[in-house]
CSV table of C-alpha atoms and ligand atoms in Angstrom, one decimal:
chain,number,residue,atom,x,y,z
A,252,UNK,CA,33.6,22.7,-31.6
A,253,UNK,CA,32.1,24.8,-29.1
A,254,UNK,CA,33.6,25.4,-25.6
A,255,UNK,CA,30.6,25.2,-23.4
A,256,UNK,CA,31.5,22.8,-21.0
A,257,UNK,CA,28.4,19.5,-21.0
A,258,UNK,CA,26.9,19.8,-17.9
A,259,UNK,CA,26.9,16.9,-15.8
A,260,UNK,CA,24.7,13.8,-17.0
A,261,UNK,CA,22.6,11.9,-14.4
A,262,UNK,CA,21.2,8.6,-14.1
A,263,UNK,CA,18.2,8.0,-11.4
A,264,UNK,CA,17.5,4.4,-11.1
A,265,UNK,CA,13.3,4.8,-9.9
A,266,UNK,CA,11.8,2.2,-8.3
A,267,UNK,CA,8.2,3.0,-8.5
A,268,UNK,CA,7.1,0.6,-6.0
A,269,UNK,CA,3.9,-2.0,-6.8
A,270,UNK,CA,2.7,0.6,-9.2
A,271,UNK,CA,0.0,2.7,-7.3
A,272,UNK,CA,0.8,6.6,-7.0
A,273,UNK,CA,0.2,6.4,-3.3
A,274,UNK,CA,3.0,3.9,-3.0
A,275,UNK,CA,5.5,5.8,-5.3
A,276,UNK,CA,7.8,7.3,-2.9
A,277,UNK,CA,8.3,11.2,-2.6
A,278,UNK,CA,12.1,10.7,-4.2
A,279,UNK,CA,10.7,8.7,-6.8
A,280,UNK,CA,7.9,11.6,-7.5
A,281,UNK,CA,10.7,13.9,-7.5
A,282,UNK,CA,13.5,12.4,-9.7
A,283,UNK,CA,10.5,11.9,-12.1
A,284,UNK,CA,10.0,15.5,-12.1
A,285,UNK,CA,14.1,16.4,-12.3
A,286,UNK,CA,14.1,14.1,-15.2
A,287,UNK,CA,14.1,15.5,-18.9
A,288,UNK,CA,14.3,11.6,-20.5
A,289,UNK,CA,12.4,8.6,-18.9
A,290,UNK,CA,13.3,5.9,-20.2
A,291,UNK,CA,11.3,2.0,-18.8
A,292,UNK,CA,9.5,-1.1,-20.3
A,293,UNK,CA,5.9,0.2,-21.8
A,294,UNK,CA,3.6,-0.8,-19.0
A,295,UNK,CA,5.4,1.5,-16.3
A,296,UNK,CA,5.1,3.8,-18.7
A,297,UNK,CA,1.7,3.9,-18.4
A,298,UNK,CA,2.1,3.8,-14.5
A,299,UNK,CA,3.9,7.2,-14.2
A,300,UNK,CA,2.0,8.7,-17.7
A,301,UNK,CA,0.6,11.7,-15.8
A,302,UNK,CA,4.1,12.5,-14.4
A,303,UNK,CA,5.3,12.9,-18.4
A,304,UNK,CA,4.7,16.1,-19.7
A,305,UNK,CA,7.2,17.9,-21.5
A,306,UNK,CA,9.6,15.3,-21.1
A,307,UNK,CA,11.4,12.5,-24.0
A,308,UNK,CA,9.8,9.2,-23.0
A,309,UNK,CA,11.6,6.3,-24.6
A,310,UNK,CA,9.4,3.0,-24.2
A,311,UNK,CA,11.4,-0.1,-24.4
A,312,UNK,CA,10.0,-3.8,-24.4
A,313,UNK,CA,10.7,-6.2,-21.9
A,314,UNK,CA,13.6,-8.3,-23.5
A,315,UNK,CA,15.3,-4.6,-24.3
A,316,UNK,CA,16.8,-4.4,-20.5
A,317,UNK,CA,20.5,-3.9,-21.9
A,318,UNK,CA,19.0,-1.5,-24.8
A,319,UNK,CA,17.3,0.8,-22.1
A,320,UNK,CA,20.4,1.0,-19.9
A,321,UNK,CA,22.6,1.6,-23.2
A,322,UNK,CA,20.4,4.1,-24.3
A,323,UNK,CA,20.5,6.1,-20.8
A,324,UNK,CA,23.9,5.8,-20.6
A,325,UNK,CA,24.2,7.7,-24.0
A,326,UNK,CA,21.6,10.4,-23.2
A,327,UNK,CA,23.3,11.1,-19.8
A,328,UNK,CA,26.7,11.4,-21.3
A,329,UNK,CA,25.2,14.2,-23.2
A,330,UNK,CA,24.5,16.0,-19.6
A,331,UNK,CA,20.7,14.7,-19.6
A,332,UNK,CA,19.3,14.0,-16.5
A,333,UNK,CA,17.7,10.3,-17.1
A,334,UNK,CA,14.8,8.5,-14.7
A,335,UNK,CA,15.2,4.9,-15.9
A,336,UNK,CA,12.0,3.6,-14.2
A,337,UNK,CA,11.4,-0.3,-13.0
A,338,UNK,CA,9.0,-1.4,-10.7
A,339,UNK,CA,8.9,-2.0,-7.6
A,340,UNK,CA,12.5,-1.5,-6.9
A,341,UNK,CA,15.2,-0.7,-9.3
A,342,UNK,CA,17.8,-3.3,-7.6
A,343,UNK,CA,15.2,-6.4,-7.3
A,344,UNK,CA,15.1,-8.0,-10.0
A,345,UNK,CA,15.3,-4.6,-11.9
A,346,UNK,CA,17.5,-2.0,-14.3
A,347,UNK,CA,19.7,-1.0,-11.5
A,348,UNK,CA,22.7,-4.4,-12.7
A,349,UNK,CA,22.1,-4.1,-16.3
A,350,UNK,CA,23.2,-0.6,-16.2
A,351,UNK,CA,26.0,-0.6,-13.3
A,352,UNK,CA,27.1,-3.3,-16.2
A,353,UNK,CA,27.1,-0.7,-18.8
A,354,UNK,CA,28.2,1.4,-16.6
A,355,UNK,CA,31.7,0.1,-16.2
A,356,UNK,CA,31.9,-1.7,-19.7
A,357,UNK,CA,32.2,2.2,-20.8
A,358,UNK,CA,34.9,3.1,-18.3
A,359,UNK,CA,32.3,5.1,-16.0
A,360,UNK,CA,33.8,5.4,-12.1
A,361,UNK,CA,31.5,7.1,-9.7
A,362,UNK,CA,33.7,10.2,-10.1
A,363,UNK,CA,33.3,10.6,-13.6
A,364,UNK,CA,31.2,13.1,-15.3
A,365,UNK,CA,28.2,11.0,-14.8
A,366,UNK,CA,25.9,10.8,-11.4
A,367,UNK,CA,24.2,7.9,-10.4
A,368,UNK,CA,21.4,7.3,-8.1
A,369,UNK,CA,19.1,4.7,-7.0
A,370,UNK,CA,16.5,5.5,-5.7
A,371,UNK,CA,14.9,2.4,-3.6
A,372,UNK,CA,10.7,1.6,-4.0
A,373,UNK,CA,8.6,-1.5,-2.2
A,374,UNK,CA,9.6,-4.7,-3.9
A,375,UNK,CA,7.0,-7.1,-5.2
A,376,UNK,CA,7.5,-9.4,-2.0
A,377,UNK,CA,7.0,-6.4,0.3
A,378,UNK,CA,3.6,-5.3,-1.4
A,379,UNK,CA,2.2,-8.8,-2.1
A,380,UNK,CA,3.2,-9.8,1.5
A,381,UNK,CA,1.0,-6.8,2.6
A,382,UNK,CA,-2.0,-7.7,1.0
A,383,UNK,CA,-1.8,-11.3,2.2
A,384,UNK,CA,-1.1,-11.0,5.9
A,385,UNK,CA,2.3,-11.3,7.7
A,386,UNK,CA,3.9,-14.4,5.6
A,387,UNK,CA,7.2,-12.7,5.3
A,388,UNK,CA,8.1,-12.3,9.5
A,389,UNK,CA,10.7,-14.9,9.9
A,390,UNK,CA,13.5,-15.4,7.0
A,391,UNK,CA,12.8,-15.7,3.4
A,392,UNK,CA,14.0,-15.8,0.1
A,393,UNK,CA,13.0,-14.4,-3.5
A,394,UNK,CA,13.4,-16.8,-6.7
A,395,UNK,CA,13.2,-16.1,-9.8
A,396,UNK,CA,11.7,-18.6,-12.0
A,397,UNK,CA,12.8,-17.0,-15.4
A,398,UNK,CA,14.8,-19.0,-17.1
A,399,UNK,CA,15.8,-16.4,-20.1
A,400,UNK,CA,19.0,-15.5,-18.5
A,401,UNK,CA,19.4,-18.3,-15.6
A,402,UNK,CA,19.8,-21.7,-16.7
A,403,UNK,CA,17.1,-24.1,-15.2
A,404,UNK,CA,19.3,-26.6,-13.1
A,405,UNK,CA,20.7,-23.1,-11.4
A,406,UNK,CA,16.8,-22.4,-10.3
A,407,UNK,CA,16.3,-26.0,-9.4
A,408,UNK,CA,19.1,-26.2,-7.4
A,409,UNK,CA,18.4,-22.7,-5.6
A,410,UNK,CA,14.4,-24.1,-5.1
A,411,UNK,CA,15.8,-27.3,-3.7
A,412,UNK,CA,17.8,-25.8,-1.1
A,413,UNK,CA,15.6,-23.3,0.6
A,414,UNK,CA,12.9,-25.4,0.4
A,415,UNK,CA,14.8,-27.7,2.4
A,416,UNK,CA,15.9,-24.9,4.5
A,417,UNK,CA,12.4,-23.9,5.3
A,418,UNK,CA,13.0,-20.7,4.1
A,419,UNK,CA,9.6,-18.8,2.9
A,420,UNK,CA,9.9,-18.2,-0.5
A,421,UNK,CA,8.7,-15.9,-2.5
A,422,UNK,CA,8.4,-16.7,-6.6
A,423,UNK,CA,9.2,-13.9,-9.0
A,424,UNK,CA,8.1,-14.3,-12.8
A,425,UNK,CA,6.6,-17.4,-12.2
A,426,UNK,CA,4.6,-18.0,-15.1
A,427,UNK,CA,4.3,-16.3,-18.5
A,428,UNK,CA,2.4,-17.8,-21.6
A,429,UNK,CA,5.4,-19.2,-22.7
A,430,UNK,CA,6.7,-20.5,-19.4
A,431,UNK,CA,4.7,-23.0,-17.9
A,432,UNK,CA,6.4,-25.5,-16.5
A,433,UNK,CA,8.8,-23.8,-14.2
A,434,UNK,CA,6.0,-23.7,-11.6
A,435,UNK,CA,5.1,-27.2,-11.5
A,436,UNK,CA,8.8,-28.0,-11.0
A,437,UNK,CA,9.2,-25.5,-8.1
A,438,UNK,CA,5.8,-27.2,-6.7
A,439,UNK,CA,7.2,-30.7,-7.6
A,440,UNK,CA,10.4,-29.9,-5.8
A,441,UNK,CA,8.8,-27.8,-3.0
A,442,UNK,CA,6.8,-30.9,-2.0
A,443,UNK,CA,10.0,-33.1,-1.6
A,444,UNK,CA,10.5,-31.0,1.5
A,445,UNK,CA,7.3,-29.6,3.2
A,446,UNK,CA,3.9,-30.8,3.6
A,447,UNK,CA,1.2,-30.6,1.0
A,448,UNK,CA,-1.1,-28.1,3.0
A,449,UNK,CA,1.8,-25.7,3.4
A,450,UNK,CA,0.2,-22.1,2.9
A,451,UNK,CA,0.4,-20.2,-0.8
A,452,UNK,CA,-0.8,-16.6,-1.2
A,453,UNK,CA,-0.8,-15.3,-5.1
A,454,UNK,CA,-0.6,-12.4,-5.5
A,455,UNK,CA,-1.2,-11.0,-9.0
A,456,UNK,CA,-1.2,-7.4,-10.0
A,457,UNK,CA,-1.1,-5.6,-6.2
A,458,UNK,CA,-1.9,-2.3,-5.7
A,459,UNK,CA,-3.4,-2.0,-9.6
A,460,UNK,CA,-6.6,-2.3,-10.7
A,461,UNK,CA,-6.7,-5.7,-11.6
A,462,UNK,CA,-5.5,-6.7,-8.1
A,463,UNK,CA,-6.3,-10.2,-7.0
A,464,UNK,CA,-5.4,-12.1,-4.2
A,465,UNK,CA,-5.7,-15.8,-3.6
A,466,UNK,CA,-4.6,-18.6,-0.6
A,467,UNK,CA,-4.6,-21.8,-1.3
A,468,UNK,CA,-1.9,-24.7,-0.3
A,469,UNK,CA,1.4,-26.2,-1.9
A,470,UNK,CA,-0.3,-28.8,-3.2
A,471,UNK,CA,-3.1,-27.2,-5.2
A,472,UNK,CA,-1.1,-24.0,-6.2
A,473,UNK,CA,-0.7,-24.6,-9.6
A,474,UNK,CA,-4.5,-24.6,-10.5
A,475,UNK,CA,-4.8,-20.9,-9.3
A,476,UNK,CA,-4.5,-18.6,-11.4
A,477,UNK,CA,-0.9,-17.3,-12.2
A,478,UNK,CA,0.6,-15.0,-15.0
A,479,UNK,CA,3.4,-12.6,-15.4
A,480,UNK,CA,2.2,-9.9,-12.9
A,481,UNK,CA,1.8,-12.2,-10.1
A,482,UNK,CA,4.3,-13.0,-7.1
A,483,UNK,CA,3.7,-16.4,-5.3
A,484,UNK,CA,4.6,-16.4,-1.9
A,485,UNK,CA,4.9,-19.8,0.2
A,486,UNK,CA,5.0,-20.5,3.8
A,487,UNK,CA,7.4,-22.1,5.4
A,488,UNK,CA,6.6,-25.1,8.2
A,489,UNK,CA,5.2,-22.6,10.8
A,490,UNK,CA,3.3,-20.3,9.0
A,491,UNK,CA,-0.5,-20.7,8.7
A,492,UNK,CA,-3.5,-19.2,7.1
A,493,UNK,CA,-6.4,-17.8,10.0
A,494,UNK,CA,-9.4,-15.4,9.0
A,495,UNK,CA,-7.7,-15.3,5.4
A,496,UNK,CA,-4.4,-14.1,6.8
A,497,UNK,CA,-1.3,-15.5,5.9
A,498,UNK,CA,1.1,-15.4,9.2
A,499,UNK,CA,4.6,-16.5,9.8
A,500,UNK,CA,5.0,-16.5,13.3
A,501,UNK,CA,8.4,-14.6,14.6
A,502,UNK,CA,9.7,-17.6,15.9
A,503,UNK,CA,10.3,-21.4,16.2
A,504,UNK,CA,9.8,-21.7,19.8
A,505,UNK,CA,6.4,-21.1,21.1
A,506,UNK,CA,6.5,-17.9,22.8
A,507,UNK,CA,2.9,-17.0,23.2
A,508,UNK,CA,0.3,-18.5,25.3
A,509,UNK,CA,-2.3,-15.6,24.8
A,510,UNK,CA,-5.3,-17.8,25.8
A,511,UNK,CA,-4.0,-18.7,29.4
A,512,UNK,CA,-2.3,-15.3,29.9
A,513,UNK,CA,1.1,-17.0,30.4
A,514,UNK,CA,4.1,-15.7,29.5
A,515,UNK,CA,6.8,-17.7,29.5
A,516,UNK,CA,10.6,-17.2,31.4
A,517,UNK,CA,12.6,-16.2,28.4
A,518,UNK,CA,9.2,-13.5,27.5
A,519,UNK,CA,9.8,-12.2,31.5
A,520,UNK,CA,13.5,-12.2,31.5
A,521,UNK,CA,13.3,-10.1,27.9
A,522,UNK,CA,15.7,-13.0,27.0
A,523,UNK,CA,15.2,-15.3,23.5
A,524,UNK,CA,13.6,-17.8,24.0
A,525,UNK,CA,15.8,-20.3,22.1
A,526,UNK,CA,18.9,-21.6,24.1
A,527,UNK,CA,20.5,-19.6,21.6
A,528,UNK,CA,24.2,-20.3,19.8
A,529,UNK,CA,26.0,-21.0,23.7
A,530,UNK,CA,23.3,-22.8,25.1
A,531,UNK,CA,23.0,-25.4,22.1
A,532,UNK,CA,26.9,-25.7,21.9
A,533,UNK,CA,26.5,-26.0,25.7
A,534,UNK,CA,24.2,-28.9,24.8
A,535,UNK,CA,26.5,-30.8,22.3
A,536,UNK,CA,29.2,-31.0,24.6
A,537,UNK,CA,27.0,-32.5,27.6
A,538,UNK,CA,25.2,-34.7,25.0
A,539,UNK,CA,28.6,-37.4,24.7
A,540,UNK,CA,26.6,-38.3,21.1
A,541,UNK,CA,29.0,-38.3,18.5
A,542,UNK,CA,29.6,-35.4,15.4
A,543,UNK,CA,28.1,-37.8,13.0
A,544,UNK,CA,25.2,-38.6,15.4
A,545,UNK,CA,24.9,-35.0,16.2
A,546,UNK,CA,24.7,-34.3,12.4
A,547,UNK,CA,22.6,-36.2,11.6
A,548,UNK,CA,20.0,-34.8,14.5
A,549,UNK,CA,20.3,-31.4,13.8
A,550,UNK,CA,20.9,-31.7,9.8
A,551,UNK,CA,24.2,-29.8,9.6
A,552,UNK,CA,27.3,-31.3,8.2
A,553,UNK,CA,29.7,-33.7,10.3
A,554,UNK,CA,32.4,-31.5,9.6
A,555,UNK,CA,31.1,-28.6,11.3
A,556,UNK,CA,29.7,-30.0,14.3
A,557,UNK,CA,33.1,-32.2,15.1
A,558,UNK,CA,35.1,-28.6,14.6
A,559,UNK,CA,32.6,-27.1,17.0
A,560,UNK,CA,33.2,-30.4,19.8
A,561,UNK,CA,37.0,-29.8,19.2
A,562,UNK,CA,37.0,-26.0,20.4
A,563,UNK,CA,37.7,-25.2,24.0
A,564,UNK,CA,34.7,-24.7,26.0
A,565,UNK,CA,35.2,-21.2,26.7
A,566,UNK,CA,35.6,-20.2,23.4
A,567,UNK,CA,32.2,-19.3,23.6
A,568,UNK,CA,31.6,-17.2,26.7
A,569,UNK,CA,27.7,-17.1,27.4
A,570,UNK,CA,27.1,-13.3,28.8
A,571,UNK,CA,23.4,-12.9,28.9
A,572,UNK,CA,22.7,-10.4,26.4
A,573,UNK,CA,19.2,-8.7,26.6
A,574,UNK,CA,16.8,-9.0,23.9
A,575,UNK,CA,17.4,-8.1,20.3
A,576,UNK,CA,14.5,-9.9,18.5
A,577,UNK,CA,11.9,-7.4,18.8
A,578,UNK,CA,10.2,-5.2,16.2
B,744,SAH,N1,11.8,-4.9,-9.7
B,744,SAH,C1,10.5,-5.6,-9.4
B,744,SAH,C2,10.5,-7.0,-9.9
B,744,SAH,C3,10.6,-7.2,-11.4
B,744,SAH,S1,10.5,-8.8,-12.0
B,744,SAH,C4,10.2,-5.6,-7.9
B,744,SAH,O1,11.1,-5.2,-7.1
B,744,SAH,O2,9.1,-5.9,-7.5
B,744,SAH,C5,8.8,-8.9,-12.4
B,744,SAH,C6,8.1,-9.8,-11.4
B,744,SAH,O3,7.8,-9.0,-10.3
B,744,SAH,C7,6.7,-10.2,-11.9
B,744,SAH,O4,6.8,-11.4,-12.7
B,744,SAH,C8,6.0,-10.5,-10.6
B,744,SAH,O5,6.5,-11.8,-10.1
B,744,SAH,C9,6.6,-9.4,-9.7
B,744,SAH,N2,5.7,-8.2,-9.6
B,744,SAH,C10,6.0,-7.0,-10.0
B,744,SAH,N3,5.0,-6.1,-9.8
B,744,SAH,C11,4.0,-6.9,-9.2
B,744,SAH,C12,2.7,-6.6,-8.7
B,744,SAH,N4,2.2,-5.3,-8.7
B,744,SAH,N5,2.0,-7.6,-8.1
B,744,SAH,C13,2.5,-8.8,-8.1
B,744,SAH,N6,3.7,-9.2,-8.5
B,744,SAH,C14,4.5,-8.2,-9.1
């Protein structure tokens, strides 16, 4: 035995962004360099391959997520400073669960002789969302549609309710050669809820070479081409496609009127332009409908709406606040 103490071990969780070195962040650039073991799935690898030299490069295969985390746990126990690389980012969809998993299946706290860092890149929705237009303005949702780890009535459940939310959504692993049908059941249960011309942007490969970019509709989305590397991104009802942009616009009610110059009194006032939370509760009360009529008008649950007619009225006091919705 000798007595010189391990130095401490470190695990850096890289998110290299889409895959382009002028999106990989300057902490990502750097915990590349700090690292003497990178460890990541072959193709980012190749991303990062000039930022390699002189260091152990361990290249894992896709289905080996558990086997890459395992195998930076063990080097950074021996005081070795690990960059476990994923793209985009590390948390999405990426290494940074499977190894918090091993993580804590070994005992490790955040005080123990191991250090931990994520370090955050732009997620496939951010990146593909950039190249299309603004699809991703109002509120949104990412899905994945891999089944390998998720059973498919889980997915099909998760599709069915935020397409009925009118959510955007945006598709992770859609497609592989071996999973085919999983995007013509999203479609399939997409169209239950929103129109057929409802914009698509797919996105395949952003910020790499083979970058290509195509809008098309809900209904005709499945004869584009999609493979592992792309990201499909649907609009919700507002959004719409002009000059080849994809745009979700900020909000439901119609606050610009750009041709005539007009601006309208909640724009003025900086004030939303929605009646808001008080002003719709306002609403119910004056309306004398009942909580199942209510319910059924503004698709919540009866439950909810009769709790919300049973509160006092000034439960809810209505001080103007000014606005919070911008930028
Ligand atoms: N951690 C990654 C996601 C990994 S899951 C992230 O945050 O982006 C893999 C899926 O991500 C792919 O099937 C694809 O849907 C999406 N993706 C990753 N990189 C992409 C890119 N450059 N262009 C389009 N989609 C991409």
């Amino acid at each position: 035995m000798n007595d010189t103490p391990t130095p401490r071990g470190r695990i850096m969780l890289v998110g290299l962004g889409p895959g382009s070195h002028a999106h990989l962040t300057a902490r990502a650039r750097e915990a590349i360099a700090e690292a003497d073991t990178v460890i990541g799935y072959v193709t980012y690898i190749r991303l990062v391959a000039d930022l390699l030299e002189g260091k152990e490069v361990i290249k894992k295969s896709m289905t080996e997520e558990l086997d890459r985390a395992i195998e930076a746990f063990e080097r950074a126990r021996q005081g070795r400073k690990v960059a476990l690389i994923s793209s985009g980012d590390a948390g999405v969809y990426g290494m940074a669960g499977p190894t918090f998993e091993v993580l804590f299946q070994a005992g490790w706290t955040p005080d123990s002789d191991i250090d931990v860092e994520i370090i955050p890149g732009a997620s496939a929705l951010n990146t593909c969302a950039a190249l299309v237009g603004a699809p991703l303005t109002h509120d949104f949702c990412a899905i994945s549609l891999s089944d390998l780890l998720t059973p498919w009535p889980v997915i099909a459940r998760r599709l069915d309710a935020v397409a009925a939310a009118d959510f955007v959504v945006a598709l992770y692993n859609p497609k592989s050669g071996r999973r085919t049908r999983q995007i013509v059941e999203a479609q399939r249960l997409f169209l239950r809820h929103r129109h057929p011309d409802t914009p698509v942007a797919i996105v395949k490969s952003a910020y790499r070479p083979k970058q290509r970019v195509e809008l098309t509709t809900l209904s005709r989305m499945i004869e584009a081409d999609i493979g592992m590397l792309s990201t499909v991104l649907i609009g919700n009802s507002n959004t719409f496609i002009r000059h080849g942009l994809m745009v979700t616009p900020r909000g439901y009610a119609n606050k610009y009127d750009v041709n005539s110059g007009a601006t309208r009194d909640g724009e003025r006032a900086g004030r939303s332009l929605s009646t808001g939370l008080d002003g719709w509760l306002a609403s119910l009360r004056a309306s004398g409908s009942s909580a199942q009529e209510l319910a059924a008008e503004h698709r919540l649950p009866e439950d909810y709406i009769a709790a919300l007619l049973a509160e006092a009225p000034d439960a809810d006091n209505a001080t103007p606040d000014t606005e919070e919705a911008t930028a």
